[in-house]
Amino acid sequence: QVQLAESGGGLVQAGGSLRLSCVGSGNTYWINTRAWYRQAPGEERELVDNIMQSGNTYLKDSVKGRFTISKDDAKNTLYLQMNDLKPEDSAMYLCAWGHRAPIYGMEYWGKGTLVTVSS
């Protein structure tokens, strides 16, 4: 099994930055996709971005130019650098890893880290 633990959320002012981390443990040998999702209260969960083991990435249009996804395989860690944060970015951010692209569903999920952006 794979266990994921997120950290780095917090309260920031609009225009500020946060860096989220997701550390994986267990059997991660077959993981090919690492992703960040977010969900605000009363809203649907949405894919923010993801990175394949090959290095190919996807970013939601609304975060392009502001967010950067990256990973460190040696540390088994996924990162999300978030710059120029906006109030609409406020959400629970969830780390998810899987064997295939997010469209097929992700097998392993963290509990989330809360991001709150004040105006």
A tleap script that builds the chain and sets N, CA, C and O, in Angstrom:
source leaprc.protein.ff14SB
mol = sequence {
  NGLN VAL GLN LEU ALA GLU SER GLY GLY GLY
  LEU VAL GLN ALA GLY GLY SER LEU ARG LEU
  SER CYS VAL GLY SER GLY ASN THR TYR TRP
  ILE ASN THR ARG ALA TRP TYR ARG GLN ALA
  PRO GLY GLU GLU ARG GLU LEU VAL ASP ASN
  ILE MET GLN SER GLY ASN THR TYR LEU LYS
  ASP SER VAL LYS GLY ARG PHE THR ILE SER
  LYS ASP ASP ALA LYS ASN THR LEU TYR LEU
  GLN MET ASN ASP LEU LYS PRO GLU ASP SER
  ALA MET TYR LEU CYS ALA TRP GLY HIE ARG
  ALA PRO ILE TYR GLY MET GLU TYR TRP GLY
  LYS GLY THR LEU VAL THR VAL SER CSER
}
set mol.1.N position { 0.819 -1.179 0.000 }
set mol.1.CA position { 0.000 0.000 0.000 }
set mol.1.C position { 0.867 1.247 0.000 }
set mol.1.O position { 2.061 1.195 0.293 }
set mol.2.N position { 0.235 2.377 -0.337 }
set mol.2.CA position { 0.892 3.664 -0.362 }
set mol.2.C position { 0.179 4.587 0.610 }
set mol.2.O position { -1.050 4.647 0.637 }
set mol.3.N position { 0.950 5.300 1.400 }
set mol.3.CA position { 0.409 6.304 2.302 }
set mol.3.C position { 0.955 7.665 1.902 }
set mol.3.O position { 2.131 7.793 1.560 }
set mol.4.N position { 0.099 8.681 1.946 }
set mol.4.CA position { 0.475 10.024 1.551 }
set mol.4.C position { 0.204 10.996 2.685 }
set mol.4.O position { -0.807 10.889 3.380 }
set mol.5.N position { 1.110 11.943 2.867 }
set mol.5.CA position { 0.971 12.936 3.920 }
set mol.5.C position { 1.284 14.317 3.365 }
set mol.5.O position { 2.409 14.580 2.941 }
set mol.6.N position { 0.284 15.204 3.367 }
set mol.6.CA position { 0.460 16.563 2.874 }
set mol.6.C position { 0.823 17.514 4.002 }
set mol.6.O position { 0.519 17.273 5.170 }
set mol.7.N position { 1.480 18.598 3.623 }
set mol.7.CA position { 1.786 19.667 4.561 }
set mol.7.C position { 2.006 20.952 3.777 }
set mol.7.O position { 2.153 20.925 2.555 }
set mol.8.N position { 2.027 22.068 4.477 }
set mol.8.CA position { 2.355 23.341 3.863 }
set mol.8.C position { 1.208 24.313 3.709 }
set mol.8.O position { 1.427 25.463 3.328 }
set mol.9.N position { -0.008 23.885 3.995 }
set mol.9.CA position { -1.138 24.786 3.905 }
set mol.9.C position { -1.112 25.828 5.004 }
set mol.9.O position { -0.325 25.739 5.946 }
set mol.10.N position { -1.981 26.814 4.870 }
set mol.10.CA position { -2.048 27.864 5.868 }
set mol.10.C position { -2.894 29.021 5.401 }
set mol.10.O position { -3.594 28.937 4.392 }
set mol.11.N position { -2.820 30.102 6.150 }
set mol.11.CA position { -3.551 31.323 5.847 }
set mol.11.C position { -2.590 32.348 5.270 }
set mol.11.O position { -1.583 32.684 5.894 }
set mol.12.N position { -2.898 32.842 4.087 }
set mol.12.CA position { -2.058 33.837 3.437 }
set mol.12.C position { -2.926 34.946 2.856 }
set mol.12.O position { -4.123 34.773 2.625 }
set mol.13.N position { -2.294 36.075 2.630 }
set mol.13.CA position { -2.959 37.199 2.001 }
set mol.13.C position { -2.927 37.030 0.488 }
set mol.13.O position { -1.994 36.439 -0.055 }
set mol.14.N position { -3.936 37.543 -0.184 }
set mol.14.CA position { -3.952 37.508 -1.643 }
set mol.14.C position { -2.648 38.065 -2.197 }
set mol.14.O position { -2.152 39.098 -1.749 }
set mol.15.N position { -2.108 37.358 -3.177 }
set mol.15.CA position { -0.829 37.725 -3.747 }
set mol.15.C position { 0.345 37.013 -3.115 }
set mol.15.O position { 1.464 37.086 -3.624 }
set mol.16.N position { 0.108 36.333 -2.024 }
set mol.16.CA position { 1.157 35.616 -1.332 }
set mol.16.C position { 1.427 34.255 -1.935 }
set mol.16.O position { 0.844 33.882 -2.952 }
set mol.17.N position { 2.323 33.517 -1.292 }
set mol.17.CA position { 2.762 32.223 -1.804 }
set mol.17.C position { 2.741 31.158 -0.721 }
set mol.17.O position { 2.886 31.451 0.466 }
set mol.18.N position { 2.559 29.926 -1.150 }
set mol.18.CA position { 2.677 28.763 -0.293 }
set mol.18.C position { 3.316 27.644 -1.094 }
set mol.18.O position { 3.204 27.592 -2.319 }
set mol.19.N position { 3.984 26.755 -0.388 }
set mol.19.CA position { 4.539 25.567 -1.013 }
set mol.19.C position { 4.002 24.337 -0.291 }
set mol.19.O position { 4.273 24.138 0.893 }
set mol.20.N position { 3.250 23.523 -1.001 }
set mol.20.CA position { 2.700 22.308 -0.449 }
set mol.20.C position { 3.625 21.135 -0.738 }
set mol.20.O position { 4.268 21.075 -1.787 }
set mol.21.N position { 3.681 20.211 0.203 }
set mol.21.CA position { 4.473 19.005 0.041 }
set mol.21.C position { 3.604 17.787 0.293 }
set mol.21.O position { 2.667 17.836 1.089 }
set mol.22.N position { 3.915 16.705 -0.383 }
set mol.22.CA position { 3.231 15.434 -0.194 }
set mol.22.C position { 4.283 14.342 -0.190 }
set mol.22.O position { 4.923 14.080 -1.208 }
set mol.23.N position { 4.457 13.710 0.954 }
set mol.23.CA position { 5.450 12.659 1.105 }
set mol.23.C position { 4.774 11.298 1.015 }
set mol.23.O position { 3.828 11.015 1.750 }
set mol.24.N position { 5.260 10.468 0.118 }
set mol.24.CA position { 4.722 9.129 -0.041 }
set mol.24.C position { 5.565 8.100 0.682 }
set mol.24.O position { 6.781 8.244 0.806 }
set mol.25.N position { 4.903 7.064 1.154 }
set mol.25.CA position { 5.597 5.958 1.791 }
set mol.25.C position { 4.909 4.658 1.402 }
set mol.25.O position { 3.814 4.669 0.839 }
set mol.26.N position { 5.551 3.548 1.701 }
set mol.26.CA position { 5.031 2.260 1.307 }
set mol.26.C position { 5.554 1.871 -0.069 }
set mol.26.O position { 6.622 2.313 -0.491 }
set mol.27.N position { 4.792 1.045 -0.754 }
set mol.27.CA position { 5.198 0.544 -2.055 }
set mol.27.C position { 4.783 1.511 -3.161 }
set mol.27.O position { 3.669 1.434 -3.678 }
set mol.28.N position { 5.679 2.410 -3.513 }
set mol.28.CA position { 5.397 3.405 -4.547 }
set mol.28.C position { 6.052 3.065 -5.883 }
set mol.28.O position { 6.096 3.904 -6.783 }
set mol.29.N position { 6.551 1.862 -6.015 }
set mol.29.CA position { 7.308 1.474 -7.207 }
set mol.29.C position { 6.515 1.653 -8.492 }
set mol.29.O position { 7.068 2.087 -9.503 }
set mol.30.N position { 5.230 1.327 -8.468 }
set mol.30.CA position { 4.405 1.357 -9.680 }
set mol.30.C position { 3.635 2.661 -9.867 }
set mol.30.O position { 2.797 2.754 -10.763 }
set mol.31.N position { 3.897 3.647 -9.056 }
set mol.31.CA position { 3.218 4.928 -9.204 }
set mol.31.C position { 3.710 5.635 -10.457 }
set mol.31.O position { 4.912 5.835 -10.633 }
set mol.32.N position { 2.778 6.013 -11.329 }
set mol.32.CA position { 3.117 6.733 -12.550 }
set mol.32.C position { 2.554 8.149 -12.600 }
set mol.32.O position { 2.998 8.962 -13.411 }
set mol.33.N position { 1.585 8.450 -11.747 }
set mol.33.CA position { 0.925 9.742 -11.763 }
set mol.33.C position { 0.831 10.302 -10.353 }
set mol.33.O position { 0.424 9.603 -9.425 }
set mol.34.N position { 1.204 11.550 -10.198 }
set mol.34.CA position { 1.090 12.248 -8.920 }
set mol.34.C position { 0.350 13.555 -9.171 }
set mol.34.O position { 0.700 14.313 -10.075 }
set mol.35.N position { -0.661 13.809 -8.374 }
set mol.35.CA position { -1.559 14.916 -8.663 }
set mol.35.C position { -1.950 15.679 -7.411 }
set mol.35.O position { -1.888 15.161 -6.296 }
set mol.36.N position { -2.355 16.923 -7.622 }
set mol.36.CA position { -2.980 17.744 -6.603 }
set mol.36.C position { -4.413 18.035 -7.022 }
set mol.36.O position { -4.669 18.482 -8.140 }
set mol.37.N position { -5.333 17.777 -6.119 }
set mol.37.CA position { -6.724 18.158 -6.271 }
set mol.37.C position { -7.054 19.199 -5.214 }
set mol.37.O position { -6.312 19.373 -4.248 }
set mol.38.N position { -8.167 19.887 -5.402 }
set mol.38.CA position { -8.645 20.786 -4.364 }
set mol.38.C position { -10.166 20.759 -4.327 }
set mol.38.O position { -10.826 20.502 -5.333 }
set mol.39.N position { -10.700 21.028 -3.151 }
set mol.39.CA position { -12.139 21.052 -2.969 }
set mol.39.C position { -12.503 22.102 -1.936 }
set mol.39.O position { -12.045 22.059 -0.794 }
set mol.40.N position { -13.325 23.035 -2.352 }
set mol.40.CA position { -13.846 24.051 -1.453 }
set mol.40.C position { -15.198 23.586 -0.923 }
set mol.40.O position { -15.872 22.790 -1.576 }
set mol.41.N position { -15.605 24.070 0.252 }
set mol.41.CA position { -16.908 23.674 0.799 }
set mol.41.C position { -18.039 23.934 -0.179 }
set mol.41.O position { -18.156 25.026 -0.734 }
set mol.42.N position { -18.869 22.924 -0.385 }
set mol.42.CA position { -19.991 23.055 -1.290 }
set mol.42.C position { -19.641 22.984 -2.759 }
set mol.42.O position { -20.516 23.132 -3.612 }
set mol.43.N position { -18.384 22.761 -3.066 }
set mol.43.CA position { -17.940 22.697 -4.452 }
set mol.43.C position { -17.469 21.294 -4.797 }
set mol.43.O position { -17.155 20.492 -3.917 }
set mol.44.N position { -17.424 21.011 -6.092 }
set mol.44.CA position { -16.911 19.732 -6.546 }
set mol.44.C position { -15.392 19.704 -6.453 }
set mol.44.O position { -14.726 20.726 -6.614 }
set mol.45.N position { -14.861 18.524 -6.191 }
set mol.45.CA position { -13.427 18.354 -6.203 }
set mol.45.C position { -12.907 18.516 -7.631 }
set mol.45.O position { -13.509 18.007 -8.577 }
set mol.46.N position { -11.804 19.217 -7.781 }
set mol.46.CA position { -11.254 19.441 -9.102 }
set mol.46.C position { -9.765 19.137 -9.136 }
set mol.46.O position { -9.049 19.306 -8.149 }
set mol.47.N position { -9.328 18.690 -10.287 }
set mol.47.CA position { -7.911 18.451 -10.507 }
set mol.47.C position { -7.215 19.782 -10.747 }
set mol.47.O position { -7.622 20.556 -11.613 }
set mol.48.N position { -6.173 20.044 -9.984 }
set mol.48.CA position { -5.392 21.267 -10.138 }
set mol.48.C position { -4.251 21.044 -11.121 }
set mol.48.O position { -4.084 21.804 -12.075 }
set mol.49.N position { -3.478 20.009 -10.883 }
set mol.49.CA position { -2.374 19.677 -11.767 }
set mol.49.C position { -1.899 18.266 -11.475 }
set mol.49.O position { -2.243 17.685 -10.445 }
set mol.50.N position { -1.113 17.724 -12.377 }
set mol.50.CA position { -0.524 16.419 -12.152 }
set mol.50.C position { 0.769 16.296 -12.933 }
set mol.50.O position { 1.010 17.014 -13.903 }
set mol.51.N position { 1.583 15.376 -12.486 }
set mol.51.CA position { 2.855 15.118 -13.142 }
set mol.51.C position { 3.021 13.614 -13.309 }
set mol.51.O position { 2.790 12.841 -12.380 }
set mol.52.N position { 3.426 13.215 -14.510 }
set mol.52.CA position { 3.678 11.813 -14.793 }
set mol.52.C position { 5.115 11.471 -14.424 }
set mol.52.O position { 5.954 12.357 -14.262 }
set mol.53.N position { 5.383 10.194 -14.296 }
set mol.53.CA position { 6.741 9.766 -13.990 }
set mol.53.C position { 7.707 10.204 -15.089 }
set mol.53.O position { 8.888 10.436 -14.831 }
set mol.54.N position { 7.197 10.315 -16.310 }
set mol.54.CA position { 7.992 10.783 -17.432 }
set mol.54.C position { 8.363 12.253 -17.326 }
set mol.54.O position { 9.282 12.715 -18.003 }
set mol.55.N position { 7.652 12.988 -16.478 }
set mol.55.CA position { 7.858 14.413 -16.345 }
set mol.55.C position { 6.790 15.261 -17.020 }
set mol.55.O position { 6.734 16.471 -16.799 }
set mol.56.N position { 5.946 14.649 -17.835 }
set mol.56.CA position { 4.853 15.382 -18.460 }
set mol.56.C position { 3.909 15.918 -17.394 }
set mol.56.O position { 3.626 15.242 -16.405 }
set mol.57.N position { 3.428 17.125 -17.600 }
set mol.57.CA position { 2.582 17.772 -16.600 }
set mol.57.C position { 1.291 18.300 -17.207 }
set mol.57.O position { 1.204 18.565 -18.406 }
set mol.58.N position { 0.308 18.443 -16.357 }
set mol.58.CA position { -0.943 19.099 -16.682 }
set mol.58.C position { -1.233 20.122 -15.595 }
set mol.58.O position { -1.064 19.835 -14.410 }
set mol.59.N position { -1.661 21.297 -15.985 }
set mol.59.CA position { -2.070 22.326 -15.042 }
set mol.59.C position { -3.419 22.890 -15.465 }
set mol.59.O position { -3.651 23.157 -16.644 }
set mol.60.N position { -4.294 23.065 -14.504 }
set mol.60.CA position { -5.568 23.709 -14.751 }
set mol.60.C position { -5.306 25.117 -15.281 }
set mol.60.O position { -4.403 25.808 -14.811 }
set mol.61.N position { -6.098 25.530 -16.254 }
set mol.61.CA position { -5.856 26.811 -16.913 }
set mol.61.C position { -5.792 27.978 -15.930 }
set mol.61.O position { -4.982 28.888 -16.105 }
set mol.62.N position { -6.625 27.961 -14.914 }
set mol.62.CA position { -6.700 29.086 -13.995 }
set mol.62.C position { -5.467 29.236 -13.107 }
set mol.62.O position { -5.289 30.274 -12.469 }
set mol.63.N position { -4.615 28.213 -13.058 }
set mol.63.CA position { -3.422 28.295 -12.220 }
set mol.63.C position { -2.138 28.362 -13.032 }
set mol.63.O position { -1.056 28.516 -12.466 }
set mol.64.N position { -2.243 28.250 -14.338 }
set mol.64.CA position { -1.056 28.338 -15.180 }
set mol.64.C position { -0.391 29.698 -14.999 }
set mol.64.O position { -1.055 30.734 -14.972 }
set mol.65.N position { 0.921 29.673 -14.876 }
set mol.65.CA position { 1.665 30.896 -14.642 }
set mol.65.C position { 1.779 31.260 -13.184 }
set mol.65.O position { 2.572 32.132 -12.830 }
set mol.66.N position { 1.004 30.610 -12.320 }
set mol.66.CA position { 1.049 30.879 -10.886 }
set mol.66.C position { 1.496 29.668 -10.074 }
set mol.66.O position { 2.228 29.809 -9.095 }
set mol.67.N position { 1.057 28.483 -10.479 }
set mol.67.CA position { 1.383 27.255 -9.756 }
set mol.67.C position { 2.392 26.433 -10.549 }
set mol.67.O position { 2.394 26.449 -11.780 }
set mol.68.N position { 3.243 25.722 -9.832 }
set mol.68.CA position { 4.199 24.820 -10.452 }
set mol.68.C position { 4.212 23.497 -9.698 }
set mol.68.O position { 4.389 23.469 -8.480 }
set mol.69.N position { 4.024 22.403 -10.427 }
set mol.69.CA position { 4.086 21.085 -9.819 }
set mol.69.C position { 5.458 20.482 -10.099 }
set mol.69.O position { 6.007 20.644 -11.189 }
set mol.70.N position { 5.996 19.798 -9.120 }
set mol.70.CA position { 7.288 19.151 -9.282 }
set mol.70.C position { 7.375 17.967 -8.338 }
set mol.70.O position { 6.542 17.814 -7.444 }
set mol.71.N position { 8.371 17.140 -8.535 }
set mol.71.CA position { 8.571 15.992 -7.663 }
set mol.71.C position { 10.052 15.725 -7.471 }
set mol.71.O position { 10.886 16.113 -8.288 }
set mol.72.N position { 10.354 15.061 -6.383 }
set mol.72.CA position { 11.709 14.630 -6.069 }
set mol.72.C position { 11.623 13.141 -5.792 }
set mol.72.O position { 11.202 12.727 -4.712 }
set mol.73.N position { 12.021 12.339 -6.764 }
set mol.73.CA position { 11.882 10.893 -6.629 }
set mol.73.C position { 12.745 10.341 -5.495 }
set mol.73.O position { 12.339 9.405 -4.806 }
set mol.74.N position { 13.918 10.908 -5.301 }
set mol.74.CA position { 14.803 10.437 -4.249 }
set mol.74.C position { 14.169 10.610 -2.874 }
set mol.74.O position { 14.396 9.800 -1.975 }
set mol.75.N position { 13.372 11.666 -2.712 }
set mol.75.CA position { 12.691 11.929 -1.452 }
set mol.75.C position { 11.258 11.417 -1.435 }
set mol.75.O position { 10.563 11.535 -0.425 }
set mol.76.N position { 10.812 10.845 -2.563 }
set mol.76.CA position { 9.447 10.354 -2.693 }
set mol.76.C position { 8.433 11.441 -2.324 }
set mol.76.O position { 7.467 11.200 -1.600 }
set mol.77.N position { 8.682 12.628 -2.841 }
set mol.77.CA position { 7.897 13.792 -2.452 }
set mol.77.C position { 7.379 14.549 -3.669 }
set mol.77.O position { 8.098 14.739 -4.651 }
set mol.78.N position { 6.137 14.971 -3.592 }
set mol.78.CA position { 5.489 15.801 -4.584 }
set mol.78.C position { 5.330 17.203 -4.012 }
set mol.78.O position { 5.047 17.366 -2.825 }
set mol.79.N position { 5.510 18.207 -4.852 }
set mol.79.CA position { 5.409 19.596 -4.412 }
set mol.79.C position { 4.415 20.366 -5.264 }
set mol.79.O position { 4.170 20.031 -6.423 }
set mol.80.N position { 3.856 21.393 -4.672 }
set mol.80.CA position { 3.068 22.365 -5.409 }
set mol.80.C position { 3.469 23.750 -4.926 }
set mol.80.O position { 3.144 24.145 -3.806 }
set mol.81.N position { 4.171 24.479 -5.772 }
set mol.81.CA position { 4.520 25.857 -5.472 }
set mol.81.C position { 3.395 26.747 -5.969 }
set mol.81.O position { 3.078 26.744 -7.159 }
set mol.82.N position { 2.797 27.500 -5.078 }
set mol.82.CA position { 1.666 28.346 -5.404 }
set mol.82.C position { 2.056 29.802 -5.174 }
set mol.82.O position { 2.349 30.207 -4.050 }
set mol.83.N position { 2.056 30.576 -6.246 }
set mol.83.CA position { 2.371 31.992 -6.181 }
set mol.83.C position { 1.167 32.822 -6.601 }
set mol.83.O position { 0.249 32.325 -7.252 }
set mol.84.N position { 1.186 34.085 -6.220 }
set mol.84.CA position { 0.099 35.006 -6.564 }
set mol.84.C position { -1.258 34.393 -6.226 }
set mol.84.O position { -2.159 34.345 -7.064 }
set mol.85.N position { -1.385 33.934 -5.010 }
set mol.85.CA position { -2.616 33.271 -4.589 }
set mol.85.C position { -3.794 34.237 -4.578 }
set mol.85.O position { -3.656 35.415 -4.247 }
set mol.86.N position { -4.939 33.711 -4.944 }
set mol.86.CA position { -6.173 34.469 -5.005 }
set mol.86.C position { -7.196 33.859 -4.051 }
set mol.86.O position { -7.114 32.670 -3.744 }
set mol.87.N position { -8.152 34.646 -3.580 }
set mol.87.CA position { -9.169 34.090 -2.676 }
set mol.87.C position { -9.868 32.866 -3.246 }
set mol.87.O position { -10.220 31.955 -2.496 }
set mol.88.N position { -10.074 32.827 -4.546 }
set mol.88.CA position { -10.727 31.681 -5.152 }
set mol.88.C position { -9.870 30.416 -5.149 }
set mol.88.O position { -10.359 29.341 -5.496 }
set mol.89.N position { -8.600 30.532 -4.760 }
set mol.89.CA position { -7.754 29.361 -4.592 }
set mol.89.C position { -7.981 28.674 -3.250 }
set mol.89.O position { -7.491 27.566 -3.036 }
set mol.90.N position { -8.707 29.308 -2.354 }
set mol.90.CA position { -8.948 28.737 -1.035 }
set mol.90.C position { -9.678 27.408 -1.155 }
set mol.90.O position { -10.722 27.320 -1.802 }
set mol.91.N position { -9.126 26.378 -0.533 }
set mol.91.CA position { -9.706 25.044 -0.620 }
set mol.91.C position { -8.877 24.081 0.220 }
set mol.91.O position { -7.786 24.411 0.686 }
set mol.92.N position { -9.422 22.888 0.398 }
set mol.92.CA position { -8.633 21.790 0.905 }
set mol.92.C position { -7.870 21.203 -0.271 }
set mol.92.O position { -8.469 20.805 -1.270 }
set mol.93.N position { -6.564 21.151 -0.156 }
set mol.93.CA position { -5.735 20.607 -1.213 }
set mol.93.C position { -5.359 19.177 -0.867 }
set mol.93.O position { -4.850 18.899 0.218 }
set mol.94.N position { -5.616 18.274 -1.806 }
set mol.94.CA position { -5.436 16.850 -1.596 }
set mol.94.C position { -4.390 16.296 -2.552 }
set mol.94.O position { -4.404 16.584 -3.749 }
set mol.95.N position { -3.510 15.518 -2.018 }
set mol.95.CA position { -2.502 14.829 -2.803 }
set mol.95.C position { -3.040 13.465 -3.206 }
set mol.95.O position { -3.643 12.770 -2.388 }
set mol.96.N position { -2.828 13.074 -4.462 }
set mol.96.CA position { -3.296 11.779 -4.937 }
set mol.96.C position { -2.283 11.180 -5.897 }
set mol.96.O position { -1.787 11.854 -6.800 }
set mol.97.N position { -1.983 9.901 -5.690 }
set mol.97.CA position { -1.053 9.174 -6.548 }
set mol.97.C position { -1.766 7.979 -7.148 }
set mol.97.O position { -2.652 7.393 -6.525 }
set mol.98.N position { -1.374 7.620 -8.362 }
set mol.98.CA position { -2.004 6.488 -9.019 }
set mol.98.C position { -1.134 5.870 -10.083 }
set mol.98.O position { -0.008 6.304 -10.326 }
set mol.99.N position { -1.679 4.844 -10.715 }
set mol.99.CA position { -0.945 4.091 -11.721 }
set mol.99.C position { -1.120 4.646 -13.122 }
set mol.99.O position { -0.257 4.451 -13.978 }
set mol.100.N position { -2.225 5.334 -13.367 }
set mol.100.CA position { -2.502 5.895 -14.681 }
set mol.100.C position { -2.946 7.334 -14.546 }
set mol.100.O position { -2.977 7.877 -13.442 }
set mol.101.N position { -3.291 7.955 -15.659 }
set mol.101.CA position { -3.683 9.350 -15.676 }
set mol.101.C position { -4.913 9.575 -14.801 }
set mol.101.O position { -5.711 8.658 -14.610 }
set mol.102.N position { -5.072 10.786 -14.269 }
set mol.102.CA position { -6.191 11.067 -13.354 }
set mol.102.C position { -7.560 10.737 -13.913 }
set mol.102.O position { -8.468 10.418 -13.145 }
set mol.103.N position { -7.739 10.801 -15.220 }
set mol.103.CA position { -9.041 10.507 -15.800 }
set mol.103.C position { -9.501 9.090 -15.458 }
set mol.103.O position { -10.701 8.818 -15.451 }
set mol.104.N position { -8.578 8.203 -15.180 }
set mol.104.CA position { -8.914 6.823 -14.838 }
set mol.104.C position { -9.138 6.613 -13.341 }
set mol.104.O position { -9.531 5.524 -12.923 }
set mol.105.N position { -8.897 7.628 -12.545 }
set mol.105.CA position { -9.052 7.533 -11.106 }
set mol.105.C position { -7.728 7.309 -10.401 }
set mol.105.O position { -6.834 6.644 -10.926 }
set mol.106.N position { -7.613 7.867 -9.215 }
set mol.106.CA position { -6.394 7.763 -8.436 }
set mol.106.C position { -6.592 6.792 -7.276 }
set mol.106.O position { -7.629 6.816 -6.613 }
set mol.107.N position { -5.618 5.956 -7.037 }
set mol.107.CA position { -5.743 4.896 -6.044 }
set mol.107.C position { -5.468 5.341 -4.608 }
set mol.107.O position { -6.084 4.836 -3.669 }
set mol.108.N position { -4.546 6.283 -4.440 }
set mol.108.CA position { -4.087 6.640 -3.101 }
set mol.108.C position { -4.266 8.127 -2.866 }
set mol.108.O position { -3.957 8.952 -3.726 }
set mol.109.N position { -4.775 8.456 -1.682 }
set mol.109.CA position { -5.094 9.841 -1.340 }
set mol.109.C position { -4.576 10.209 0.034 }
set mol.109.O position { -4.588 9.397 0.959 }
set mol.110.N position { -4.118 11.453 0.154 }
set mol.110.CA position { -3.811 11.999 1.453 }
set mol.110.C position { -5.054 12.583 2.087 }
set mol.110.O position { -6.119 12.609 1.471 }
set mol.111.N position { -4.921 13.054 3.321 }
set mol.111.CA position { -6.058 13.618 4.039 }
set mol.111.C position { -6.285 15.087 3.712 }
set mol.111.O position { -7.362 15.617 3.982 }
set mol.112.N position { -5.301 15.746 3.141 }
set mol.112.CA position { -5.451 17.120 2.711 }
set mol.112.C position { -4.759 18.122 3.607 }
set mol.112.O position { -4.481 17.854 4.776 }
set mol.113.N position { -4.487 19.283 3.034 }
set mol.113.CA position { -3.954 20.414 3.775 }
set mol.113.C position { -4.736 21.653 3.347 }
set mol.113.O position { -4.948 21.881 2.156 }
set mol.114.N position { -5.158 22.442 4.315 }
set mol.114.CA position { -6.073 23.550 4.054 }
set mol.114.C position { -5.320 24.811 3.660 }
set mol.114.O position { -4.368 25.221 4.324 }
set mol.115.N position { -5.767 25.415 2.568 }
set mol.115.CA position { -5.230 26.685 2.094 }
set mol.115.C position { -6.332 27.728 2.155 }
set mol.115.O position { -7.405 27.544 1.580 }
set mol.116.N position { -6.066 28.817 2.851 }
set mol.116.CA position { -7.021 29.906 2.951 }
set mol.116.C position { -6.348 31.201 2.522 }
set mol.116.O position { -5.314 31.584 3.069 }
set mol.117.N position { -6.935 31.865 1.549 }
set mol.117.CA position { -6.377 33.098 1.006 }
set mol.117.C position { -7.332 34.236 1.320 }
set mol.117.O position { -8.485 34.222 0.888 }
set mol.118.N position { -6.861 35.211 2.063 }
set mol.118.CA position { -7.683 36.348 2.436 }
set mol.118.C position { -7.547 37.459 1.406 }
set mol.118.O position { -6.500 37.604 0.774 }
set mol.119.N position { -8.598 38.237 1.241 }
set mol.119.CA position { -8.595 39.331 0.286 }
set mol.119.C position { -8.069 40.604 0.914 }
set mol.119.O position { -7.995 41.637 0.248 }
savepdb mol mol.pdb
quit
